[in-house]
Tab-separated table of C-alpha atoms in Angstrom:
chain	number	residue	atom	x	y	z
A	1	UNK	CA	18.927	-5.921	7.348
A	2	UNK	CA	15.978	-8.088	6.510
A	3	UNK	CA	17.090	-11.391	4.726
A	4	UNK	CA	15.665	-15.231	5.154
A	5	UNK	CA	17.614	-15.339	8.471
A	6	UNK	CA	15.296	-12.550	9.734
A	7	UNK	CA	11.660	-14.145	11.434
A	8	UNK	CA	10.362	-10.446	11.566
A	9	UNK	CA	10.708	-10.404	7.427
A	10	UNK	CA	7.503	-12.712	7.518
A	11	UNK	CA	5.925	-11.956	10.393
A	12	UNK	CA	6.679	-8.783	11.853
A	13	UNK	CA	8.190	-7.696	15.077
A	14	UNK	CA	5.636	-6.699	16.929
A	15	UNK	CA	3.313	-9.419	15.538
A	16	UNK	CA	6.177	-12.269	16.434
A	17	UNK	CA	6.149	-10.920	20.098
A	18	UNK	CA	2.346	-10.817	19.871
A	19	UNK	CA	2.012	-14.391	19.314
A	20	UNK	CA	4.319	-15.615	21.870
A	21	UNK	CA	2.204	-13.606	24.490
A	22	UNK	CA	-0.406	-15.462	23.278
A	23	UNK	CA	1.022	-18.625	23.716
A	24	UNK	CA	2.584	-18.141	26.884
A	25	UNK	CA	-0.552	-16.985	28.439
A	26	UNK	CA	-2.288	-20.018	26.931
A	27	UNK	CA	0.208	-22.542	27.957
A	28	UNK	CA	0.553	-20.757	31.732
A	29	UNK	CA	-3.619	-21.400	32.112
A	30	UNK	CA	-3.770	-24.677	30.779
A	31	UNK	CA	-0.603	-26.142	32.423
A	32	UNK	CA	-1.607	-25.051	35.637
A	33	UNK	CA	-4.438	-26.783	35.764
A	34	UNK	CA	-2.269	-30.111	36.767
A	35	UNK	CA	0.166	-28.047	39.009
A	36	UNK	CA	-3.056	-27.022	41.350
A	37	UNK	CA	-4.854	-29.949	41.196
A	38	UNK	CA	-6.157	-30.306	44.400
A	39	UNK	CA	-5.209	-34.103	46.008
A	40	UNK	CA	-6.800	-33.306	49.115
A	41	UNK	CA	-10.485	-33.633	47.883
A	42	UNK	CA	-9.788	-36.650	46.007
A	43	UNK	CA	-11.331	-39.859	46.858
A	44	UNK	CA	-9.301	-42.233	48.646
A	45	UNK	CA	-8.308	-44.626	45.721
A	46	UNK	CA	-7.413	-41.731	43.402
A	47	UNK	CA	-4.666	-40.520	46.000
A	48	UNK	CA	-1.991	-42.329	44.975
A	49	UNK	CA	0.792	-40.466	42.995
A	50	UNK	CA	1.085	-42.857	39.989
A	51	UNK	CA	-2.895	-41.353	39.112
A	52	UNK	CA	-1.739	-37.816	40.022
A	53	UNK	CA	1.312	-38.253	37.740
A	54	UNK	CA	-1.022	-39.261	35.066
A	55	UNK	CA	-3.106	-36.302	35.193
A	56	UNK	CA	-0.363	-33.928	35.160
A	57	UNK	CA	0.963	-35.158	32.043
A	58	UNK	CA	-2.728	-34.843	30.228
A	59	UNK	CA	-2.984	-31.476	31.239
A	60	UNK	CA	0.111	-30.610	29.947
A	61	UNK	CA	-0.240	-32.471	26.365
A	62	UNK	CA	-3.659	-30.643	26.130
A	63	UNK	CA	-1.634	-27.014	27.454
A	64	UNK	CA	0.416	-28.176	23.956
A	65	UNK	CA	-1.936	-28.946	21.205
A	66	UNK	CA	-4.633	-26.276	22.620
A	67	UNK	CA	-1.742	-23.804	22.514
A	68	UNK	CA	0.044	-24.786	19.188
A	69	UNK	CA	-3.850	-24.411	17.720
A	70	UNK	CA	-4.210	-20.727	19.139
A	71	UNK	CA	-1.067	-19.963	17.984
A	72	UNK	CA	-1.297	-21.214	14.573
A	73	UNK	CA	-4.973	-19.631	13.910
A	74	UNK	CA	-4.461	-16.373	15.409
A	75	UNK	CA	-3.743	-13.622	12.722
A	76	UNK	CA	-0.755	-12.989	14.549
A	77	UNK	CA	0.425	-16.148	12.709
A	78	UNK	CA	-1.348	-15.065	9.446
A	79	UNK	CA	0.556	-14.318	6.250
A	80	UNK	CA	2.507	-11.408	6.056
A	81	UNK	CA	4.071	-9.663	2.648
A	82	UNK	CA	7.844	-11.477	2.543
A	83	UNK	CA	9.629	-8.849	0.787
A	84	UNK	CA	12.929	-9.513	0.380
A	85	UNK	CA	16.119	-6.839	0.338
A	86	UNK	CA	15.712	-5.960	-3.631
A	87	UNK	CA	11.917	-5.259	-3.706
A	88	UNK	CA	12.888	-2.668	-0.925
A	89	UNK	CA	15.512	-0.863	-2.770
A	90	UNK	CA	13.681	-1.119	-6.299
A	91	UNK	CA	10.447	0.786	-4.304
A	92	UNK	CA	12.989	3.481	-2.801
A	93	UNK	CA	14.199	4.011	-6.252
A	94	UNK	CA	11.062	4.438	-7.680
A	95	UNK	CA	9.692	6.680	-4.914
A	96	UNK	CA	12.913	8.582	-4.773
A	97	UNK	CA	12.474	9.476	-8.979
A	98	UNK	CA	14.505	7.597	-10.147
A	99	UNK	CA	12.038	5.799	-12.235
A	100	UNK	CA	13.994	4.012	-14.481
A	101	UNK	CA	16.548	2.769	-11.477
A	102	UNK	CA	13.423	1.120	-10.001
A	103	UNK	CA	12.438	-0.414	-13.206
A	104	UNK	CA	15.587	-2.247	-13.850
A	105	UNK	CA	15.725	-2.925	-9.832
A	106	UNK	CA	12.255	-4.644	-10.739
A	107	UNK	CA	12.955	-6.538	-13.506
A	108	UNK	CA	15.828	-8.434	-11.841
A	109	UNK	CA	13.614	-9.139	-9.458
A	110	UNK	CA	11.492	-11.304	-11.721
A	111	UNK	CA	14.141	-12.986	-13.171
A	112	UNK	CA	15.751	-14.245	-9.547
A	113	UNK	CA	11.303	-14.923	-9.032
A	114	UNK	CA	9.479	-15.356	-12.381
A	115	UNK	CA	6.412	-17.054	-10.683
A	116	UNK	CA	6.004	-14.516	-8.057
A	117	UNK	CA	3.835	-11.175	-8.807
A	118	UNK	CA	6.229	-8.978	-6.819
A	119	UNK	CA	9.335	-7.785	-9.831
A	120	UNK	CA	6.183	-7.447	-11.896
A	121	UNK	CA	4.552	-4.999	-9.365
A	122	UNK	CA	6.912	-2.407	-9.205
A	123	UNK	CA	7.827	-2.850	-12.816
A	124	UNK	CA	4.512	-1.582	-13.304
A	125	UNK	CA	4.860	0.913	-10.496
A	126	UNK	CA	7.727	2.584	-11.936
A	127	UNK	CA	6.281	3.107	-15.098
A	128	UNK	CA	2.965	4.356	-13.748
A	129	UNK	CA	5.194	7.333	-12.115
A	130	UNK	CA	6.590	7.390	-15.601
A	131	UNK	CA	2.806	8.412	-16.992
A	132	UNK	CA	2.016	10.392	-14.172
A	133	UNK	CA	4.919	12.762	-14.440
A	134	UNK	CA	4.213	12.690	-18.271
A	135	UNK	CA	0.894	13.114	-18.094
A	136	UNK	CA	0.505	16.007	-16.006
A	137	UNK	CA	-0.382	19.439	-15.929
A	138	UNK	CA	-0.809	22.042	-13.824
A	139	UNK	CA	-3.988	23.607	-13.746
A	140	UNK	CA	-6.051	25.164	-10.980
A	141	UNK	CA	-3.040	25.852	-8.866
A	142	UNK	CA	-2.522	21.783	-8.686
A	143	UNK	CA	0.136	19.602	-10.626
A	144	UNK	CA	-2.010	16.580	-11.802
A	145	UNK	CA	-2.327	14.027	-14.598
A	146	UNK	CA	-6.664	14.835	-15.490
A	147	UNK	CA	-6.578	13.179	-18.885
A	148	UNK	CA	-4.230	10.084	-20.947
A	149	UNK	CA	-4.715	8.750	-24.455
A	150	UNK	CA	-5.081	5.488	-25.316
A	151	UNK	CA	-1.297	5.275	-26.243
A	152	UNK	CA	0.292	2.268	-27.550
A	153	UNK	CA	3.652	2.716	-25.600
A	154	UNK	CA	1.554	1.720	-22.631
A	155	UNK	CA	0.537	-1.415	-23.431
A	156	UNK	CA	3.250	-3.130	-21.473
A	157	UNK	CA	1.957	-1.440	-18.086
A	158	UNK	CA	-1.364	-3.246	-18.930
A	159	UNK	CA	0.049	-6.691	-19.585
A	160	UNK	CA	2.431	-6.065	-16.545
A	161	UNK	CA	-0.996	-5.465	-14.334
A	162	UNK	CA	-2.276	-8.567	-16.173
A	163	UNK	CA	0.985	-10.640	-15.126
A	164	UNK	CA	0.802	-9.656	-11.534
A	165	UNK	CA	-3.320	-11.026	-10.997
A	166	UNK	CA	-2.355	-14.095	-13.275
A	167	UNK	CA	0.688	-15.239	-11.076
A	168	UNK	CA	-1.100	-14.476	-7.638
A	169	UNK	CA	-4.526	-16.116	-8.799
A	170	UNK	CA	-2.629	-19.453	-9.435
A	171	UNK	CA	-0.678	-19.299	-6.301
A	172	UNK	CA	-4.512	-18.916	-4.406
A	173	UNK	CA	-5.956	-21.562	-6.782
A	174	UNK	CA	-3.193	-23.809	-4.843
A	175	UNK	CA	-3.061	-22.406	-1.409
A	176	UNK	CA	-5.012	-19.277	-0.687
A	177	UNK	CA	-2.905	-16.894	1.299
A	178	UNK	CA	-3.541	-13.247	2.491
A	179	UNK	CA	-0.681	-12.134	0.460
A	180	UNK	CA	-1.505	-13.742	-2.588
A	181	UNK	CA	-4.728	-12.090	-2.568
A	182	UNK	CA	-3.185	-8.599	-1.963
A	183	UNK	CA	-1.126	-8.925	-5.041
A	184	UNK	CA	-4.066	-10.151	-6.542
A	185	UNK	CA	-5.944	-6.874	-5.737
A	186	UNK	CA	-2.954	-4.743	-6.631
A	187	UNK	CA	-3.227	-6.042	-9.759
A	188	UNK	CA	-6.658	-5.360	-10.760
A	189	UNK	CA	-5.449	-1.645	-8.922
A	190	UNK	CA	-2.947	-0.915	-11.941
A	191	UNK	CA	-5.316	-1.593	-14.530
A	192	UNK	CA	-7.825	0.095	-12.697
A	193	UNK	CA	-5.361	4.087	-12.362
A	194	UNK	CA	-4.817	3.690	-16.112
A	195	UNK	CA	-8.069	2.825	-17.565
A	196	UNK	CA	-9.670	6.296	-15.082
A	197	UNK	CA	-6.734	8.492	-16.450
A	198	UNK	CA	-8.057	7.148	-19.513
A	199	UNK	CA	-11.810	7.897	-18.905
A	200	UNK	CA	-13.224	4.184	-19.025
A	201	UNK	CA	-15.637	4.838	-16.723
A	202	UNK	CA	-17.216	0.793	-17.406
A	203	UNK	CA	-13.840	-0.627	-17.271
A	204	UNK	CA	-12.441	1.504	-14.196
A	205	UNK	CA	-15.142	0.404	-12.039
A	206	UNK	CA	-14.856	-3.410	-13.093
A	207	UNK	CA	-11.410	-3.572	-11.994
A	208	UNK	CA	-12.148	-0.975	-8.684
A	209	UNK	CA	-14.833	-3.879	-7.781
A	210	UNK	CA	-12.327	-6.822	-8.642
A	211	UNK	CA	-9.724	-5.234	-6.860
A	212	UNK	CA	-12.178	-4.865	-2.984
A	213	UNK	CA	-12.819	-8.214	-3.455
A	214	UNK	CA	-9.099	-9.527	-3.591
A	215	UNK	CA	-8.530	-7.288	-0.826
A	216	UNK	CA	-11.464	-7.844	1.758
A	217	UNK	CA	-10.657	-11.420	1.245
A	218	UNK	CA	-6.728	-10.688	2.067
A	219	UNK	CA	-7.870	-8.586	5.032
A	220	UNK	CA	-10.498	-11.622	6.559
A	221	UNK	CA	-7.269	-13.849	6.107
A	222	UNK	CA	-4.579	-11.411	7.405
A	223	UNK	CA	-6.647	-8.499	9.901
A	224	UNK	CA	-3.324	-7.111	10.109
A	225	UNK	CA	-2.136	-7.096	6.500
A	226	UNK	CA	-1.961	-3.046	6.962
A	227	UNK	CA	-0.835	-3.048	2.768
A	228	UNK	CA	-4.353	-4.091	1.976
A	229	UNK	CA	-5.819	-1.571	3.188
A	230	UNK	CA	-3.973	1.203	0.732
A	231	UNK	CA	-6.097	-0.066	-2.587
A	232	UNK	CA	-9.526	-0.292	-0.163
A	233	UNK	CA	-8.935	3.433	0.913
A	234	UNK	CA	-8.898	4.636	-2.237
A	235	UNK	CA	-11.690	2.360	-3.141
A	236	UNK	CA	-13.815	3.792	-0.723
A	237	UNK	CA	-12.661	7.583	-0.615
A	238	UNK	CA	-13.307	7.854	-4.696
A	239	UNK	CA	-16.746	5.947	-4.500
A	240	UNK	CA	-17.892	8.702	-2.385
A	241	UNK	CA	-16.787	11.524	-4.734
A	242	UNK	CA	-18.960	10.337	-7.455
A	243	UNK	CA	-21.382	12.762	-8.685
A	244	UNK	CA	-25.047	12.116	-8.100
A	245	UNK	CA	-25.029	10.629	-11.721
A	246	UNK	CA	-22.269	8.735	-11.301
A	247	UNK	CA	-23.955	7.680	-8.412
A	248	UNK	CA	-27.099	6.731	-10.118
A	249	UNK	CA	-25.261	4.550	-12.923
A	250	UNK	CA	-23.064	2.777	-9.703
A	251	UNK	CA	-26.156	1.640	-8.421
A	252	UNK	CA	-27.406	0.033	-11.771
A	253	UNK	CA	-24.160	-1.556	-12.789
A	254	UNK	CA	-24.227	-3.413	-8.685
A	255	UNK	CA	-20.979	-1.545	-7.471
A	256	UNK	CA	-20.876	-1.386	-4.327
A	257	UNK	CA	-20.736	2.085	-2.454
A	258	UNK	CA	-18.060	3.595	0.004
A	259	UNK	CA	-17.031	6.203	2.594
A	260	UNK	CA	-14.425	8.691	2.402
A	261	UNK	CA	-14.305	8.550	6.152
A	262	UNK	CA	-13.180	5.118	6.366
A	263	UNK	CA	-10.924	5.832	2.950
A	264	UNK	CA	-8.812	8.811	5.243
A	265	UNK	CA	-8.675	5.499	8.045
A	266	UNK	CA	-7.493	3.141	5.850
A	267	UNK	CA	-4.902	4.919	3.811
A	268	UNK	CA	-3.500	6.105	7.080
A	269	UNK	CA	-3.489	2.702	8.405
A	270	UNK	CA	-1.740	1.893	4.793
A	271	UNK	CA	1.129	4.607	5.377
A	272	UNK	CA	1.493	4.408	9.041
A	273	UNK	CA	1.908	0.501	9.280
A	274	UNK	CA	2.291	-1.070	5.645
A	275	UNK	CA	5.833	-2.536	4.436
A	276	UNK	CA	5.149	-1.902	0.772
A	277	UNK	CA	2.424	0.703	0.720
A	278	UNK	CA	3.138	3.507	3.029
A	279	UNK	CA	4.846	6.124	0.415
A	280	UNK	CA	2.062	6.149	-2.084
A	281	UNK	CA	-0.957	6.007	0.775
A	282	UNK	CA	0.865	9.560	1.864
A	283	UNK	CA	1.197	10.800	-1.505
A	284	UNK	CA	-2.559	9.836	-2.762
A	285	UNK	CA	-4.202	10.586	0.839
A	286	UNK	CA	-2.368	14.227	0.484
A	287	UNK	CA	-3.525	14.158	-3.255
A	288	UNK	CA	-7.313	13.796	-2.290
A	289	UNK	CA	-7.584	15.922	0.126
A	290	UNK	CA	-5.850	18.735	-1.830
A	291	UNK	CA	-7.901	17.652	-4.799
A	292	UNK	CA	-11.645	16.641	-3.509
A	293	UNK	CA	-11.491	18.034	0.434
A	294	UNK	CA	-9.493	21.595	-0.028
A	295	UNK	CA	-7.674	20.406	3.430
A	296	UNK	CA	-4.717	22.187	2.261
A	297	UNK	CA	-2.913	22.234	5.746
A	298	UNK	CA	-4.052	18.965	6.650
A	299	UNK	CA	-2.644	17.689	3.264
A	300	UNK	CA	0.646	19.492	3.397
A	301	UNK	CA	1.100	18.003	6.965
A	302	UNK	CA	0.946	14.551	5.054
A	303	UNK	CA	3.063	15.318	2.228
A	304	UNK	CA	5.651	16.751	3.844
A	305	UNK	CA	7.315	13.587	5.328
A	306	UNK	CA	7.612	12.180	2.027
A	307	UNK	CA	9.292	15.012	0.399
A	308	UNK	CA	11.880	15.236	3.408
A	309	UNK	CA	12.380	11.333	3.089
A	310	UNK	CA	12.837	11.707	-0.516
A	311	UNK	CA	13.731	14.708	-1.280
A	312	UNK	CA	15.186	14.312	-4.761
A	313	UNK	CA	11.322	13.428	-6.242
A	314	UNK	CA	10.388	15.830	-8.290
A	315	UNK	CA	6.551	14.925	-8.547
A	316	UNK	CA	6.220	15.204	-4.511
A	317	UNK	CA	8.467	18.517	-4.890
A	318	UNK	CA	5.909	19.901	-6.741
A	319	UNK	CA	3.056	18.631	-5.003
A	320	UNK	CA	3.930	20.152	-2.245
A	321	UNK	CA	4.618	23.423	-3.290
A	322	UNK	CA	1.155	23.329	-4.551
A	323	UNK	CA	-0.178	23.404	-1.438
A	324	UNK	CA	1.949	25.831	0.155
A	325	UNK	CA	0.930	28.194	-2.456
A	326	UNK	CA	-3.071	27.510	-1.741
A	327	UNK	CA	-1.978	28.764	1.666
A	328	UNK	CA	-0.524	31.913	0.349
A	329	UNK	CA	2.960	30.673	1.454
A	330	UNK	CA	4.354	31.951	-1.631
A	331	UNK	CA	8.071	31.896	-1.105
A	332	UNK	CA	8.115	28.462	0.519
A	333	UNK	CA	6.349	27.483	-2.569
A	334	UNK	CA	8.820	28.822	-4.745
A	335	UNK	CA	11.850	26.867	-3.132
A	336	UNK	CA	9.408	23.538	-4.218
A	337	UNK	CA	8.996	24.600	-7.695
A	338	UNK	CA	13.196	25.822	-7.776
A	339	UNK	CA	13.679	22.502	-5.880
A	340	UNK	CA	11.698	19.949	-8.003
A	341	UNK	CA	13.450	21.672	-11.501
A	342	UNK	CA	17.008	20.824	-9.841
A	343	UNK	CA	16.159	17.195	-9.354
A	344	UNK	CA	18.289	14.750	-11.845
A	345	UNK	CA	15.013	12.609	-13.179
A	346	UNK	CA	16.641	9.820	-14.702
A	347	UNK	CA	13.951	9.932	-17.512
A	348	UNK	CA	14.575	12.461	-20.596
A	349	UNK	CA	10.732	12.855	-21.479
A	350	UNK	CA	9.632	13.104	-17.549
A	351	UNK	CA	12.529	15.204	-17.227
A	352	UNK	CA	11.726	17.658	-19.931
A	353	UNK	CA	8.123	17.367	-19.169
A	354	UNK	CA	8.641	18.518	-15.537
A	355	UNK	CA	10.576	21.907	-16.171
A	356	UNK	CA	7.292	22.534	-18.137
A	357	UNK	CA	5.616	22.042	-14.818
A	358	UNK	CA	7.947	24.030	-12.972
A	359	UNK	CA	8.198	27.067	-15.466
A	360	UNK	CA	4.033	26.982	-15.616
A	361	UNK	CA	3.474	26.480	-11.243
A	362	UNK	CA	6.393	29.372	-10.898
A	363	UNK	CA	4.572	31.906	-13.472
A	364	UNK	CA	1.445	31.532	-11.501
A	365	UNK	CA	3.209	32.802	-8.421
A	366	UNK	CA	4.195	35.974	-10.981
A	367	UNK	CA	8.074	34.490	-11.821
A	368	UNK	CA	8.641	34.050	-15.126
A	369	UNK	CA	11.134	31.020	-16.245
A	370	UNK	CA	14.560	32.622	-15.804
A	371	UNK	CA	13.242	33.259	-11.763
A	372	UNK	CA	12.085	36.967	-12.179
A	373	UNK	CA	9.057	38.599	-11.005
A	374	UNK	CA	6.759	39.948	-12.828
């Protein structure tokens, strides 16, 4: 259970331990220094035990204050994201497909913290899911949202993504924290998914570059901040799938470049040690290397985790029955697509939307919609 009673909710276990080590090591050096000190060789006058005394003590004050000051500067001590019990269940929600579960999760969220970005986050997150499930089609063998219209119904993800880098960019203006500069960055990140499904090009790649900054600043505050390093992997891994003209106009507008090498890293890092981040780092990292690499056993290998821990998401259902398909596993693949058009989606049009999916995936395996072969 992770409440305000828990130290690990702000600083991690292993990063709590970490810093003690730290400061036990520091204080054992320093301290010693009076413990071994040497009477033997001191001159006469500077024998006595009241001047012995005296330097004891001084080494031990400095053992405290140089101590307290490794301690306190280390990143060990560096801002971690507090999450508390209700941001944790709205994300499973949301991640499980139960989109509109996580939604309401989120929004009392912001009510019990209005001035924190966090209820507004996954408010946004749920409804992103929302577009992605109703945006999708499957095409090429892959389920996949390749085009939106500017649609009016999602204007409230946009001023959601606007809330979120408007509440963290006051909290830095006061005291500039690691985690306020994640959320930062995550916010610029929404904007950024909706305006490329859109095909704003210009206004994608402003919010891409707003969204590195917030989180290389986050990561120089907080090395360890593994969450920050889910919006820089896909920073990196798309800027290196740009086509030589894309490439061309990147260079002109001053955005800076990127490597899908250190974009795998990072998103790995994001899913393997993140609090907040690690189920959509598996789901994009599987997602691009399907998509841009053709690693389709590499990619199943990540996406399969995150269908067996939440099984009852429709969207990873399918996306991994994608891939077992590509490998000419075509009856595993059909349990996916059977599997994902069981799953009760709380939401009517995502609902509707993916038996579309499933009817359209299964008839490319040669079953038509009432499961026969053709």
């Amino acid at each position: 259970m992770r409440d305000g009673r828990n130290v690990p909710l702000i600083f991690g276990a292993n990063r709590t331990y970490k810093s003690h080590s730290v400061l036990q090591r520091c204080w054992n050096s320093l301290n010693s220094f009076g413990a071994k000190l040497d009477t033997a060789r001191l001159p006469g006058g500077l024998r006595n035990g009241r001047f012995v005394l005296r330097v004891r003590i001084i080494s031990c004050l400095c053992g405290v204050f140089a101590c307290a000051g490794a301690f306190l500067c280390s990143p060990a001590f560096a801002d971690k994201l507090r999450l508390t019990p209700g941001a944790f269940s709205a994300a499973d929600k949301i991640y499980s497909g139960d989109f509109e579960g996580g939604r309401q999760e989120a929004i009392r969220l912001q009510a019990e913290q209005p001035e924190h970005p966090i209820g507004y986050l996954l408010e946004a997150e749920a409804l992103w899911w929302k577009i992605w499930c109703t945006s999708a089609e499957f095409k090429y063998g892959m389920t996949f949202p390749r085009h939106r219209a500017k649609l009016a119904a999602d204007r409230h993800y946009l001023d959601l993504a606007a809330k979120v880098s408007l509440l963290s960019e006051k909290q830095i203006a006061q005291r500039d924290s690691a985690e306020m500069q994640f959320y930062a960055g995550m916010g610029d990140a929404l904007a950024a998914r909706l305006y490329g499904l859109r095909g704003d090009g210009r206004t994608t790649a402003r919010s891409g570059v707003r969204t590195r900054e917030h989180l290389l600043k986050a990561l120089a505050l907080d090395p360890e901040l593994a969450d920050a390093n889910f919006g820089l992997g896909l920073y990196n891994y798309y800027v290196d799938t740009l086509s030589a003209a894309a490439r061309v106009l990147r260079f002109f507008m001053g955005i800076p470049g990127g490597s899908k090498k250190d974009g795998i890293r990072q998103l790995q890092c994001a899913m393997e040690a993140g609090e907040l981040t690690p189920a959509v780092a598996r789901f994009y990292l599987a997602i691009n290397l399907h998509n841009y690499d053709q690693q389709y056993e590499r990619a199943l290998e990540v996406i399969t985790p995150l269908v067996e821990k939440y099984p009852s998401n429709a969207l990873f259902q399918l996306a991994q029955g994608d891939l077992l398909a590509k490998l000419g596993r075509k009856e595993q693949a059909r349990e996916c697509y059977r599997a994902a058009g069981t799953t009760a989606t709380s939401d009517a049009e995502c609902r509707e939307h993916i038996q579309a999916l499933v009817r359209a995936a299964l008839a490319a395996l040669g079953e038509d919609g009432a499961g026969r072969r053709q």
